[in-house]
Structures are given as structure tokens and as C-alpha cells.
Short mmCIF file of C-alpha atoms in Angstrom, two decimals:
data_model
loop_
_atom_site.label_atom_id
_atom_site.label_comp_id
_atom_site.label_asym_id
_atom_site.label_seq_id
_atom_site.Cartn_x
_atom_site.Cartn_y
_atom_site.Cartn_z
CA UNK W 21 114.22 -18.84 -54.85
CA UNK W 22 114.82 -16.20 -51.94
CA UNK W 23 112.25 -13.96 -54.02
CA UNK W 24 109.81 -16.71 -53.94
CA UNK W 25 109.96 -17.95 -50.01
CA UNK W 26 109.33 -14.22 -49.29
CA UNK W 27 106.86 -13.38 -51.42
CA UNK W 28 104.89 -16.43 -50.30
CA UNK W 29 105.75 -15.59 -46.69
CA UNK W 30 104.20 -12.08 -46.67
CA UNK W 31 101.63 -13.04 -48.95
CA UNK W 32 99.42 -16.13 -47.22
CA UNK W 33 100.64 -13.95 -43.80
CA UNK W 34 97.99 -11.15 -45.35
CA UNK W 35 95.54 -14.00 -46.47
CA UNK W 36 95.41 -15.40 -42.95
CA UNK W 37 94.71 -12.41 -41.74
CA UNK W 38 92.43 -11.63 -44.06
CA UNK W 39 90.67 -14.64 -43.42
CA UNK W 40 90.44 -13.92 -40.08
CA UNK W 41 89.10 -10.25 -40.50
CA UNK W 42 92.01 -9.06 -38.71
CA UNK W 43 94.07 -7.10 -41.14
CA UNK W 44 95.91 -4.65 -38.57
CA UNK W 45 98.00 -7.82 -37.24
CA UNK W 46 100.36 -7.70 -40.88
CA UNK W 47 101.08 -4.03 -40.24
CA UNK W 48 102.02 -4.66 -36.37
CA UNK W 49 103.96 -7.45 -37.24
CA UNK W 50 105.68 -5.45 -40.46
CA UNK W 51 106.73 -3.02 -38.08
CA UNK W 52 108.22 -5.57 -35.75
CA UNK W 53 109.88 -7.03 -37.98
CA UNK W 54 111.49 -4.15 -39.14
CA UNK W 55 112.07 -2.95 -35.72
CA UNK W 56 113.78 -6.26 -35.68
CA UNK W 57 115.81 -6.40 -38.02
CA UNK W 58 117.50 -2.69 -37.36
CA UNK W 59 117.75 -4.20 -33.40
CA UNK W 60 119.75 -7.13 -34.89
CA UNK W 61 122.29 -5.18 -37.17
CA UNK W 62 122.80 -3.03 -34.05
CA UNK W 63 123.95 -6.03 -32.22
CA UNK W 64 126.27 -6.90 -34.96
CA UNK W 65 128.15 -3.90 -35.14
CA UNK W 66 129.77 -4.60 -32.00
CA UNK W 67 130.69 -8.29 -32.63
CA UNK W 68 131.95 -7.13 -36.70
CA UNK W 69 133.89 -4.37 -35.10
CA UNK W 70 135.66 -6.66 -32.66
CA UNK W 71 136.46 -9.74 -34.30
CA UNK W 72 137.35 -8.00 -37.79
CA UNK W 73 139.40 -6.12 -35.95
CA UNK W 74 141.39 -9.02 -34.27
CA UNK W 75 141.15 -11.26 -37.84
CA UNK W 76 143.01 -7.94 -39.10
CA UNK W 77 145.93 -9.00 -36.60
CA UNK W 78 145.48 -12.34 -37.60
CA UNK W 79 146.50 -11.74 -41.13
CA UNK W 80 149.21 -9.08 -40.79
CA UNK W 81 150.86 -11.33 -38.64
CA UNK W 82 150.58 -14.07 -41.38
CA UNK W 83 147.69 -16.22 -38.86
CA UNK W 84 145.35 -16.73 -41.69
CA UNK W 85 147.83 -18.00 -44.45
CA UNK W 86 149.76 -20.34 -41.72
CA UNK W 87 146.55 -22.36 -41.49
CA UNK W 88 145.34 -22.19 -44.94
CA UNK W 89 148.40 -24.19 -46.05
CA UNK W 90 147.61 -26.34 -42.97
CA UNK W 91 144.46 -27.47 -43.79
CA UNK W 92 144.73 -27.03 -47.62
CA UNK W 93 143.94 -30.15 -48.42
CA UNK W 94 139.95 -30.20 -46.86
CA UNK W 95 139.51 -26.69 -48.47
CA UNK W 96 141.17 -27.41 -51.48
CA UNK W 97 138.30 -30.51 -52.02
CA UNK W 98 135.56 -28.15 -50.53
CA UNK W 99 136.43 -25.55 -52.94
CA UNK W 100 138.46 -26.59 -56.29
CA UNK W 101 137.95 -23.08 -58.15
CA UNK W 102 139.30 -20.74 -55.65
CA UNK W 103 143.07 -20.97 -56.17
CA UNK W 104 145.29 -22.33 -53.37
CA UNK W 105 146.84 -19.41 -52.42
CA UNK W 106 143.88 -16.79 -52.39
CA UNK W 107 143.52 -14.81 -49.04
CA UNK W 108 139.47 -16.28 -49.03
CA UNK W 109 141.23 -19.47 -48.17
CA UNK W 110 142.74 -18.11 -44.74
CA UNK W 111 138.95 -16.58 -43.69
CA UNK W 112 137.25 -19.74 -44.95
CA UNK W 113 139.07 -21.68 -42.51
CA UNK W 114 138.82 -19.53 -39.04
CA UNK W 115 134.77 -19.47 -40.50
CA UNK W 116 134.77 -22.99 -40.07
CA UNK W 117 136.99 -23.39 -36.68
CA UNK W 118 134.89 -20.77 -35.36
CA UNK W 119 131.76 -23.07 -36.37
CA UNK W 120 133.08 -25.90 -34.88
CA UNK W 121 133.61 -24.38 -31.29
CA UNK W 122 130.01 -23.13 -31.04
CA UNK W 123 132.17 -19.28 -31.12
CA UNK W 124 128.60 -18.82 -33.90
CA UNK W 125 129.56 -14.62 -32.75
CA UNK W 126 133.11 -14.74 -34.25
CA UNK W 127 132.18 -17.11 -37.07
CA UNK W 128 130.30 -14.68 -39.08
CA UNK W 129 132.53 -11.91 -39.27
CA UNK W 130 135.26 -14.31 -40.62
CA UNK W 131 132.39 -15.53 -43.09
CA UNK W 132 131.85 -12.10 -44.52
CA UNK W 133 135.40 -11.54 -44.89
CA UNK W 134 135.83 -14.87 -46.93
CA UNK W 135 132.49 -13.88 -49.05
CA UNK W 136 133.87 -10.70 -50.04
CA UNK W 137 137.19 -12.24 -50.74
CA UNK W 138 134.85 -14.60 -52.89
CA UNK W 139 133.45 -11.94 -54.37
CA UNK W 140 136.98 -9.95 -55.58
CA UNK W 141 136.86 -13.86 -57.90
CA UNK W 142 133.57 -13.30 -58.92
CA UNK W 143 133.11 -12.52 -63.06
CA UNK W 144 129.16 -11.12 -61.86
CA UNK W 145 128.58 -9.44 -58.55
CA UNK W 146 125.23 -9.70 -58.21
CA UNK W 147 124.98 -13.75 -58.92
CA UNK W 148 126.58 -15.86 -56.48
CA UNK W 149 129.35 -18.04 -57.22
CA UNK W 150 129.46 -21.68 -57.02
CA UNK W 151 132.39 -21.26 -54.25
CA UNK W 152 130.19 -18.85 -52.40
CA UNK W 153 127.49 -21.68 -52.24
CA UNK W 154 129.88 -23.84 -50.86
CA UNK W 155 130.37 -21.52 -48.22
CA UNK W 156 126.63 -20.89 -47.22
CA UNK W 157 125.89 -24.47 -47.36
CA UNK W 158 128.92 -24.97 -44.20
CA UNK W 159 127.35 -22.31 -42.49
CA UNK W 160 123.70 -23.07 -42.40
CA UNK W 161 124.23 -26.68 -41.84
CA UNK W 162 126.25 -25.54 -39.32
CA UNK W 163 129.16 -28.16 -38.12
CA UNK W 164 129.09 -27.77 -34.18
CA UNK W 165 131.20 -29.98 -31.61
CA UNK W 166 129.25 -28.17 -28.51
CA UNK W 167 126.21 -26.71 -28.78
CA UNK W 168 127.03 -24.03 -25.86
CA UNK W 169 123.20 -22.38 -26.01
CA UNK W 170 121.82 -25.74 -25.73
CA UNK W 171 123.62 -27.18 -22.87
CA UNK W 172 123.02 -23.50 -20.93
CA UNK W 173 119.24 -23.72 -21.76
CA UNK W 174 119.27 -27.23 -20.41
CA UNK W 175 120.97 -26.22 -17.06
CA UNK W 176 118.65 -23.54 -16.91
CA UNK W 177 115.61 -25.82 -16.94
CA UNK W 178 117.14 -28.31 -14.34
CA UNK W 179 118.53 -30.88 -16.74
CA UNK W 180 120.23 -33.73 -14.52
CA UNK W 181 122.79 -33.71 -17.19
CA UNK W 182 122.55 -30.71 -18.97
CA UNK W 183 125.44 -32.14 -21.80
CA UNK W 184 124.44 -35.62 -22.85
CA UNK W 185 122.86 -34.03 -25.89
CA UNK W 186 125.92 -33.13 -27.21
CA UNK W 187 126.68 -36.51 -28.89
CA UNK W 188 123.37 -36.78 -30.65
CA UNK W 189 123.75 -33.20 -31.50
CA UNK W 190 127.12 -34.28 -33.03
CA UNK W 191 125.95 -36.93 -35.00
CA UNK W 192 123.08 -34.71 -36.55
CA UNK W 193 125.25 -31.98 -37.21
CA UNK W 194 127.50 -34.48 -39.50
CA UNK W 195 124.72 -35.90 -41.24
CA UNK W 196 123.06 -32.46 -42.14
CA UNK W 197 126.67 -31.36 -43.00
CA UNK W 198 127.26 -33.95 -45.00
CA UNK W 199 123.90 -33.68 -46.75
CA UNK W 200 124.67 -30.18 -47.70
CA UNK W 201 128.39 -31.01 -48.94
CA UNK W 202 126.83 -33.54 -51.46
CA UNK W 203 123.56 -31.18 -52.36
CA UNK W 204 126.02 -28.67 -52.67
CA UNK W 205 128.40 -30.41 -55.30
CA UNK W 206 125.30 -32.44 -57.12
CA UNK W 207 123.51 -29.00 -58.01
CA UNK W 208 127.24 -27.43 -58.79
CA UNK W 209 127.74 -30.63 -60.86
CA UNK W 210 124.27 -29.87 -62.77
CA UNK W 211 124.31 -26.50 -62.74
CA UNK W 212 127.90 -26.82 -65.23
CA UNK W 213 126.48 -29.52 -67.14
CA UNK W 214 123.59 -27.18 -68.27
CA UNK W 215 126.00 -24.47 -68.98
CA UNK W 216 127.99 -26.98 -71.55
CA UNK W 217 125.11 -28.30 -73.75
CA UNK J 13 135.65 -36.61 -23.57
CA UNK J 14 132.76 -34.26 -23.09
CA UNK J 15 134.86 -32.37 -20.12
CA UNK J 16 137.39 -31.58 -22.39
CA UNK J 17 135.35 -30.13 -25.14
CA UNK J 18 133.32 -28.09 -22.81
CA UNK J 19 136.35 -26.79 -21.10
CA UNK J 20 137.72 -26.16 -24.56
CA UNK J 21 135.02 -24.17 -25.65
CA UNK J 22 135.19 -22.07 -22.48
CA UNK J 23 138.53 -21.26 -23.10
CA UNK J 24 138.35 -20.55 -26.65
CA UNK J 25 137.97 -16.91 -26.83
CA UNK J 26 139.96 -16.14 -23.77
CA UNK J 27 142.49 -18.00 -25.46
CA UNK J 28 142.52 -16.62 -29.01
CA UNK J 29 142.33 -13.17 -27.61
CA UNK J 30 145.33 -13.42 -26.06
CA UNK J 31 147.10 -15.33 -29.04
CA UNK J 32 146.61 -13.36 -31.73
CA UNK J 33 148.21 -9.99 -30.33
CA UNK J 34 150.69 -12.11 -28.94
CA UNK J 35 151.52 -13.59 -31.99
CA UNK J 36 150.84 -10.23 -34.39
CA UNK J 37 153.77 -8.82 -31.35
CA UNK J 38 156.40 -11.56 -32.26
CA UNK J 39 156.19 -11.10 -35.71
CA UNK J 40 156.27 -7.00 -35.50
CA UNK J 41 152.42 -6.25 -36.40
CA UNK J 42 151.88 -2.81 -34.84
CA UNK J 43 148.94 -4.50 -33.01
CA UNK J 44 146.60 -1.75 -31.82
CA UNK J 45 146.58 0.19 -34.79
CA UNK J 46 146.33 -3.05 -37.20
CA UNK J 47 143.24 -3.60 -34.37
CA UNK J 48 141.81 0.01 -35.13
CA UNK J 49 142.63 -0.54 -39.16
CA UNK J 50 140.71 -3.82 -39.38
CA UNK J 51 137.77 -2.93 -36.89
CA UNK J 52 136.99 0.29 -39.23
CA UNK J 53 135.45 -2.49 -41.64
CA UNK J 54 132.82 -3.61 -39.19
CA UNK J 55 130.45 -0.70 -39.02
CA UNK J 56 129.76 -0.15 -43.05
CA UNK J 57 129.47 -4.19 -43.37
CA UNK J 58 126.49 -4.38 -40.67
CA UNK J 59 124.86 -0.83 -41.93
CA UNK J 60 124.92 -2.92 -45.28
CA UNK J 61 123.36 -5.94 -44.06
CA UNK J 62 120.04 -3.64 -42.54
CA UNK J 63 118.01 -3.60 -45.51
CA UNK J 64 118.51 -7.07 -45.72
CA UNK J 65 117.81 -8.07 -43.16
CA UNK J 66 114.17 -5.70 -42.19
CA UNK J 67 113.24 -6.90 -45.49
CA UNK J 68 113.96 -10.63 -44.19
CA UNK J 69 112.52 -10.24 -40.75
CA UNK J 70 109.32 -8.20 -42.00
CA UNK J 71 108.40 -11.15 -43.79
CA UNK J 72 109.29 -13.89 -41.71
CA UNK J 73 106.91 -11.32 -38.65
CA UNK J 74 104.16 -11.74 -40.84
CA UNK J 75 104.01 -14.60 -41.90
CA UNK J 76 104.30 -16.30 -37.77
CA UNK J 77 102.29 -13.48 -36.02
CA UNK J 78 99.29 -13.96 -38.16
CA UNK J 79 98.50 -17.20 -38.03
CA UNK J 80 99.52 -18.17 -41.54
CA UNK J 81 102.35 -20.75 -40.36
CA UNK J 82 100.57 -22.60 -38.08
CA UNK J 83 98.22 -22.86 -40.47
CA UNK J 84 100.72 -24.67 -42.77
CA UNK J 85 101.60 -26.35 -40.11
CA UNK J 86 98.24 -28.08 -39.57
CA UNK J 87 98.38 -29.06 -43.14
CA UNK J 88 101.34 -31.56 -42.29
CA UNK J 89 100.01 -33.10 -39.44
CA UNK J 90 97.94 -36.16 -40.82
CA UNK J 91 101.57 -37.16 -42.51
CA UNK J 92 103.76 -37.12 -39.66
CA UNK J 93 101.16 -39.11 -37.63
CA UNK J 94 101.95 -41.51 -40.36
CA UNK J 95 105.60 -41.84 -39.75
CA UNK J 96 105.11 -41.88 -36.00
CA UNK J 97 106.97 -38.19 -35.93
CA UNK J 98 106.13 -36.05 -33.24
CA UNK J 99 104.09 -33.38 -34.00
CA UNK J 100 104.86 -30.92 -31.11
CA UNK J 101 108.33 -30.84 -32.85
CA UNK J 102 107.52 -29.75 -36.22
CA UNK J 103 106.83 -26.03 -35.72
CA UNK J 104 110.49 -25.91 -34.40
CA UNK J 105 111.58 -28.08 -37.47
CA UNK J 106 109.96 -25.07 -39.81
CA UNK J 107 110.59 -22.33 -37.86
CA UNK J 108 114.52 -23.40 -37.42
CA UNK J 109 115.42 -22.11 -40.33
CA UNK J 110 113.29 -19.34 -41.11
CA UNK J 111 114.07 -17.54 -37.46
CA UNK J 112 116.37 -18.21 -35.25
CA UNK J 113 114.74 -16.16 -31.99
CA UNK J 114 111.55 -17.81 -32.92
CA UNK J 115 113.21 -21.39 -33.11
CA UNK J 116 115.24 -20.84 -29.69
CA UNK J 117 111.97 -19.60 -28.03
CA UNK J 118 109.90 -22.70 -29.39
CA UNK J 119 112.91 -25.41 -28.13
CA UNK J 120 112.84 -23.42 -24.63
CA UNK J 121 109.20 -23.75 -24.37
CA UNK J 122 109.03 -27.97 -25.66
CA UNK J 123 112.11 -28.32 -22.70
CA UNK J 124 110.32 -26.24 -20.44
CA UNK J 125 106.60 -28.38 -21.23
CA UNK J 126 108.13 -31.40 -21.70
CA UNK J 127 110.87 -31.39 -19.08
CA UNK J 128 114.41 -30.87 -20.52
CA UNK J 129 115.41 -34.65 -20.25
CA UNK J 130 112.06 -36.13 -22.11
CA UNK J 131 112.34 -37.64 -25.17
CA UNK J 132 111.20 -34.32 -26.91
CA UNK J 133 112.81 -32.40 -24.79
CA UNK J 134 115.96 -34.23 -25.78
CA UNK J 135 115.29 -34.06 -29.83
CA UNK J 136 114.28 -30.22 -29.07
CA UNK J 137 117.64 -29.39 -28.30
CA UNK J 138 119.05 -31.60 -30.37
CA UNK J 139 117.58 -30.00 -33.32
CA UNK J 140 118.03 -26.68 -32.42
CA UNK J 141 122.03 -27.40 -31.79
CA UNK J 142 122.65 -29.56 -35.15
CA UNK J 143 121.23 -26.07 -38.20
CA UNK J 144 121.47 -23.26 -38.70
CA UNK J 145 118.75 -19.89 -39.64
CA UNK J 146 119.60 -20.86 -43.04
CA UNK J 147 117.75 -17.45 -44.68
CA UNK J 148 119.60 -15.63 -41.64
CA UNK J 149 122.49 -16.76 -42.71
CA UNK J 150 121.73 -16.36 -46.90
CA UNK J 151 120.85 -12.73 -45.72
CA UNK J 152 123.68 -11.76 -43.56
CA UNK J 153 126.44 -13.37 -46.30
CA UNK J 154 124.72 -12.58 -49.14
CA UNK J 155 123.48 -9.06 -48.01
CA UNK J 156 127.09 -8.23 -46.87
CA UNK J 157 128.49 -8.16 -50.24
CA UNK J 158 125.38 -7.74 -52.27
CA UNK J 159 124.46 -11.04 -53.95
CA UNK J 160 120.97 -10.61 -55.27
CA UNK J 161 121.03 -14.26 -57.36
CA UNK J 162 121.71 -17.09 -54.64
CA UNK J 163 121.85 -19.59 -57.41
CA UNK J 164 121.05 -23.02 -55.60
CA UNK J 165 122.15 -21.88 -52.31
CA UNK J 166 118.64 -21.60 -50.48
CA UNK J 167 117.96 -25.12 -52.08
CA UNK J 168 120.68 -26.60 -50.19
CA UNK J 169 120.65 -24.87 -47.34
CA UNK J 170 116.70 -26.17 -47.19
CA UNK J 171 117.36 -29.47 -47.82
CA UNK J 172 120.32 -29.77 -45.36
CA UNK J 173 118.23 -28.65 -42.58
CA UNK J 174 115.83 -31.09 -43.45
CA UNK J 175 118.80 -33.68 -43.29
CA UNK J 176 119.14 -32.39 -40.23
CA UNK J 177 115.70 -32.45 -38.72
CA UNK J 178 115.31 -36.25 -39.74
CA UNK J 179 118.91 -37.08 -38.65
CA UNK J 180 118.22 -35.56 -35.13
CA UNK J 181 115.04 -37.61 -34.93
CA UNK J 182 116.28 -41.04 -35.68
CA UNK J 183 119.73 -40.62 -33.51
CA UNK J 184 117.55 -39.17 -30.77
CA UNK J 185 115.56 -42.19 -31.28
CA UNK J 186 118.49 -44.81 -31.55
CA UNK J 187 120.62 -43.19 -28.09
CA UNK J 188 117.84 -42.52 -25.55
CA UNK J 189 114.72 -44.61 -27.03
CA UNK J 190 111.28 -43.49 -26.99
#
């Protein structure tokens, strides 16, 4: 599916600007996009280096299993093939706390850490589990109590109150959440049907 | 209620910073070093994601700079002005998950237009608060430990931020009224 979304991107980007007789806009725009990209994986090396550093504490000093067992029994329903005692468990969790508190910086170095632990369980490397699904579907639905950006964007622009989005942005949060929970165990649910018959 | 979860927030990473070597110290961790030992991992995992993620952003450059999504855009229009949805929001409800610099810059510029506390204003922020860059996100976690095959990941992640898009309208709708 990736392969298709970007194919189709690049390609009706080049027929626009064919159609428009202005060809030299896909190679400016290939370039910044590149230049981009490189620009953001800069930016990440400092937030991967910090907070995979401090997760590191986190499980030597036994952090990560404490509140696996604590909150087991969400994960456990979330993700019923990784078993219960699997380090993934421990990363999976800060992931989602760090979700929660709008911390999006710290959240995705704890998300790579649980996706390679995912991927030590995984029979084929290059396909994605259904557990690793699970875990992408958390993190672009993205469960926020406080969307921090927001509320600073709002202030910025002279809100008179700069926070009274944050229940509606609750709400919607849940509901797309929740959407991608079910999506997320309907296709799993199809996807091992098909592999039975 | 909202004090406390703001001030939460705020204190969040203060907080954990100082708990977890606090903690790692009670129970004996050698702290720095485990530090030093863990941060190692950070460099090779984002020189991983790069070719990801220029491969990503290449595509999602072209296809906004020339013209091609608003074009697509334009398609959708007569629809929505069948179900009464606005259509200065939609760009932001396509671009939200294809680019999440491009979706922050749109919101800014519909508070900015529209005045921060306007109805669109409102479902602006709203939106952009409630999803994520769901092929940001596929890339980064995916890329970092080389997934080529998402399975039905991008389907989900697609529809959920559509969930999220109409969920965002109609509680927008139902707190603050047109």
C-alpha cells in the first residue's frame, strides 16, 4: 500500500506539472524534499540519543518491567501474541505514556525500541507483524490528553482562552483511537482467517 | 481539571529526568555509563531512518509544491458542500497525515485567517491535536527496523485519521456550535 500512495504521489505531482508546462518545479521540490528529510533525521539524532539513553536507565534499574506488570492487563488485550513477560512490553508502555502527555519527542524513541523488540518475535523481517500493526495504529491515531503545540499556537495568535480546545481535542483523539483499535483487530481478524482456509 | 493537566504536562520531563537516575541510583545502576551505553543506540537508528524518510518527503514535496494536491483537492469539493463540511478545512484534513510541517503550517494559517477562537479556527486545532503524520510515523517505525511489507498498517492508520477528521468536526460542532 506504502508503494502505491507514493508512487501515485510523485506520479500525478509530474502530471500537474506537466500540465502546467512547468516541469522544473518536481526537481526543486525533489530536492527539497530530500533536503528535508536529511534536516529531519538530523533533528532526531539528538532526541534518540537522549531519551534512549535515559530508557537505558529505565530498564537496568528494572523501570520498564515494574510498569509492564502494572498495566499488563490493557497491553495484554492490545497485544495477545507478544508474551507477557517480553521486554517489548516495558517500551510499549512508556510509548504510550509518552503519547498521552503530548512528550510526542520522547515517545518515538521508546516506539522504536518496542518495534525492534517486536521485531527479535518476528518469523520474517521484512513483513510486519500483526503486533507491530498494533503498535503503529496507537501511534498515528495518536492518544493525546494535551495537545501542548496547539494550545502554544493558540496563545500565540491571541486566543482568549488558548486551552478550551483541549476537551474537544480529547474526545476526537478517543474516537480516532478507538477507530484504529477496532480497524486494527477487524483486518488482524481477516487477515488470519485468510491464512486458515 | 484543565490546570492540572497543563501543569502536569509542564512538569513531565523535568520530572522524569530527575526520576529515572534517581531511581537507576537506589537500585545500584551505574547511571552515567548505563546513560552513555544506551545513548550509543541513537545515532545508527536515525542514520537508518534517512533513506526512509528522503524517499518519503521527496514524494510527499512533489506531490504539494506542484499543484497536484490541490488539484485533488478541488475534486472533493462539490461533496463536502453536500454534507455542509467546511471546505477551508479539508486541505489540512489531507495534508494531516501525509506531512506534518505542512499540516501545522496550514492549521496556523486557518487560526491566523480565521481568528484562533472561530469556529474553524477551533476545529483547525482540534484536528491537528487529535492524529498523527500517519506515513511519518509508518516511515520512522517501520524504517527503523526495516519493515518493507506494512501489511494493513497504512490502511488503518488512514482510516483512523479519517475517524478522526469526522470526529473533530461533529464534537467541534456539538461544544461550541456553528
Amino acid at each position: 500500500m506504502v508503494n502505491y500512495i507514493w508512487l501515485f504521489m510523485i506520479v500525478s505531482g509530474v502530471a500537474a506539472a506537466a500540465f502546467q508546462g512547468e516541469m522544473d518545479v518536481v526537481t526543486q521540490a525533489a530536492l527539497k524534499g530530500a533536503k528535508d528529510g536529511v534536516a529531519v533525521c538530523m533533528g532526531l539524532i539528538s532526541i534518540l540519543v537522549f531519551w534512549l539513553g535515559m530508557m537505558r536507565i529505565a530498564q537496568d534499574a528494572g523501570l520498564l518491567k515494574a510498569l509492564a506488570r502494572l498495566l499488563s492487563p490493557v497491553v495484554r488485550f492490545l497485544f495477545p501474541d507478544v508474551p507477557r513477560d517480553h521486554p517489548a512490553m516495558g517500551y510499549i508502555l512508556s510509548n504510550m505514556s509518552a503519547n498521552l502527555f503530548g512528550l510526542g519527542n520522547a515517545a518515538t524513541p521508546m516506539g522504536i525500541k518496542a518495534m525492534e523488540e517486536l521485531q527479535k518475535l518476528n518469523p520474517d523481517p521484512k513483513t510486519a507483524t500483526p503486533a507491530m500493526c498494533t503498535l503503529l495504529a496507537l501511534n498515528t491515531s495518536s492518544l493525546t490528553l494535551i495537545p501542548t503545540t496547539m494550545i502554544g499556537l493558540r496563545m500565540e495568535l491571541g486566543s482568549a482562552n488558548p486551552s478550551a480546545i483541549i476537551g474537544t481535542t480529547i474526545v476526537a483523539t478517543f474516537c480516532s483511537s478507538l477507530a484504529a483499535i477496532c480497524l486494527d483487530r477487524w483486518f488482524r481478524g481477516r487477515m488470519a482467517r485468510r491464512i486458515q482456509t | 481539571m484543565m490546570q492540572t493537566i497543563s501543569f502536569l504536562s509542564a512538569i513531565m520531563i523535568p520530572a522524569l529526568l530527575a526520576f529515572i537516575p534517581l531511581y537507576g541510583l537506589s537500585r545500584g545502576v551505574p547511571v552515567y555509563e548505563s546513560f552513555v551505553e544506551g545513548a550509543k543506540d541513537g545515532f545508527p537508528t536515525a542514520i537508518q531512518i534517512i533513506p526512509h524518510l528522503v524517499g518519503m518527503m521527496v514524494a510527499v514535496s512533489i506531490f504539494r509544491e506542484t499543484g497536484a494536491l490541490q488539484f485533488y483537492l478541488s475534486l472533493f469539493k462539490p461533496v463536502l458542500t453536500a454534507i455542509h463540511f467546511p471546505e477551508e478545512v479539508l486541505p489540512l484534513g489531507i495534508l494531516r497525515p501525509i506531512s506534518g510541517a505542512g499540516a501545522l503550517a496550514y492549521a496556523e494559517n486557518l487560526m491566523a485567517t480565521h481568528g484562533p477562537d472561530s469556529f474553524l479556527g477551533r476545529l483547525a486545532a482540534t484536528m491537528q491535536g487529535s492524529t498523527d503524520t500517519t506515513l511519518y510515523v509508518l516511515t520512522v517505525y517501520f524504517g527503523a527496523v526495516g519493515i518493507r511489507r506494512s501489511l494493513y498498517a497504512v490502511k488503518v492508520g488512514l482510516m483512523a485519521d479519517l475517524a478522526g477528521v469526522l470526529a473533530s468536526w461533529m464534537v467541534v460542532m456539538w461544544v461550541f456550535g456553528l
